[in-house]
Structure formats: C-alpha cells, structure tokens
C-alpha cells in the first residue's frame, strides 16, 4: 500500500507536470503541494477536495487507500 504523498506524486507525474504547474492549477502554493507529497503536512479537508477534483478521483482514493 502506498502513502498519500506517493499517490499525489504519481498522479502529478502521470500528467507530466511539475509541482509548480500542478499547484497553480489546483489553486495552492508550490510549498503546500511539496509538503503534501513529502507528507510533512496533511491538507485540510477543503484542500483534499480541490486536489481530488483536479486529479478526477475521490478523496478516499488518494488519502485513505
């Protein structure tokens, strides 16, 4: 089972995007996305929803599987 940070990184790389590009498209800062991918921080629920919508999957798929 992979961690949510790893799943975020995989989803971003599947789109061939940099952290900066993905963060801008999601509407969060580069530093925030970087800290989520490294699991230094856990996003608030509202941000989890933004991320899941951007990657066209559920919050559960990313953060709870």
C-alpha positions as YAML, in Angstrom:
chain: A
units: angstrom
residues:
- id: 1
  name: UNK
  ca: [0.00, 0.00, 0.00]
- id: 2
  name: UNK
  ca: [1.45, 3.37, -0.97]
- id: 3
  name: UNK
  ca: [1.24, 6.54, 1.05]
- id: 4
  name: UNK
  ca: [-0.85, 9.56, 0.08]
- id: 5
  name: UNK
  ca: [2.31, 11.53, -0.71]
- id: 6
  name: UNK
  ca: [3.44, 8.88, -3.14]
- id: 7
  name: UNK
  ca: [-0.03, 8.72, -4.73]
- id: 8
  name: UNK
  ca: [-0.01, 12.51, -5.18]
- id: 9
  name: UNK
  ca: [3.42, 12.34, -6.81]
- id: 10
  name: UNK
  ca: [2.31, 9.52, -9.15]
- id: 11
  name: UNK
  ca: [-0.84, 11.41, -10.20]
- id: 12
  name: UNK
  ca: [1.19, 14.55, -10.90]
- id: 13
  name: UNK
  ca: [3.83, 12.68, -12.89]
- id: 14
  name: UNK
  ca: [1.16, 10.91, -14.95]
- id: 15
  name: UNK
  ca: [0.15, 14.36, -16.16]
- id: 16
  name: UNK
  ca: [3.82, 15.21, -16.78]
- id: 17
  name: UNK
  ca: [3.57, 18.31, -14.57]
- id: 18
  name: UNK
  ca: [6.00, 19.97, -12.23]
- id: 19
  name: UNK
  ca: [4.98, 20.68, -8.66]
- id: 20
  name: UNK
  ca: [4.69, 24.35, -9.60]
- id: 21
  name: UNK
  ca: [2.36, 23.65, -12.53]
- id: 22
  name: UNK
  ca: [0.14, 21.30, -10.55]
- id: 23
  name: UNK
  ca: [-0.05, 23.58, -7.52]
- id: 24
  name: UNK
  ca: [-1.03, 26.55, -9.67]
- id: 25
  name: UNK
  ca: [-3.74, 24.53, -11.43]
- id: 26
  name: UNK
  ca: [-5.10, 23.23, -8.11]
- id: 27
  name: UNK
  ca: [-5.01, 26.70, -6.55]
- id: 28
  name: UNK
  ca: [-2.49, 26.06, -3.77]
- id: 29
  name: UNK
  ca: [1.10, 27.10, -3.25]
- id: 30
  name: UNK
  ca: [4.12, 25.21, -4.51]
- id: 31
  name: UNK
  ca: [5.28, 24.80, -0.90]
- id: 32
  name: UNK
  ca: [1.95, 23.33, 0.17]
- id: 33
  name: UNK
  ca: [1.92, 20.69, -2.57]
- id: 34
  name: UNK
  ca: [5.55, 19.86, -1.93]
- id: 35
  name: UNK
  ca: [4.83, 19.37, 1.78]
- id: 36
  name: UNK
  ca: [1.84, 17.14, 0.99]
- id: 37
  name: UNK
  ca: [3.91, 14.99, -1.37]
- id: 38
  name: UNK
  ca: [6.64, 14.64, 1.25]
- id: 39
  name: UNK
  ca: [3.98, 14.08, 3.94]
- id: 40
  name: UNK
  ca: [5.37, 16.88, 6.09]
- id: 41
  name: UNK
  ca: [1.78, 18.20, 6.26]
- id: 42
  name: UNK
  ca: [-1.69, 16.78, 5.77]
- id: 43
  name: UNK
  ca: [-4.02, 19.01, 3.75]
- id: 44
  name: UNK
  ca: [-7.23, 20.37, 5.23]
- id: 45
  name: UNK
  ca: [-10.41, 18.69, 4.02]
- id: 46
  name: UNK
  ca: [-11.24, 21.55, 1.64]
- id: 47
  name: UNK
  ca: [-7.81, 21.23, 0.01]
- id: 48
  name: UNK
  ca: [-8.18, 17.44, -0.23]
- id: 49
  name: UNK
  ca: [-11.35, 18.05, -2.24]
- id: 50
  name: UNK
  ca: [-9.58, 20.52, -4.57]
- id: 51
  name: UNK
  ca: [-6.78, 18.02, -5.16]
- id: 52
  name: UNK
  ca: [-9.17, 15.11, -5.78]
- id: 53
  name: UNK
  ca: [-11.25, 17.17, -8.21]
- id: 54
  name: UNK
  ca: [-8.14, 18.23, -10.10]
- id: 55
  name: UNK
  ca: [-6.96, 14.64, -10.47]
- id: 56
  name: UNK
  ca: [-10.50, 13.41, -11.23]
- id: 57
  name: UNK
  ca: [-10.64, 10.89, -8.40]
- id: 58
  name: UNK
  ca: [-12.05, 10.69, -4.90]
- id: 59
  name: UNK
  ca: [-10.51, 11.97, -1.70]
- id: 60
  name: UNK
  ca: [-10.62, 8.40, -0.45]
- id: 61
  name: UNK
  ca: [-8.64, 7.13, -3.45]
- id: 62
  name: UNK
  ca: [-5.78, 9.47, -2.62]
- id: 63
  name: UNK
  ca: [-5.77, 9.86, 1.13]
- id: 64
  name: UNK
  ca: [-7.39, 6.76, 2.59]
- id: 65
  name: UNK
  ca: [-6.48, 3.75, 0.42]
...
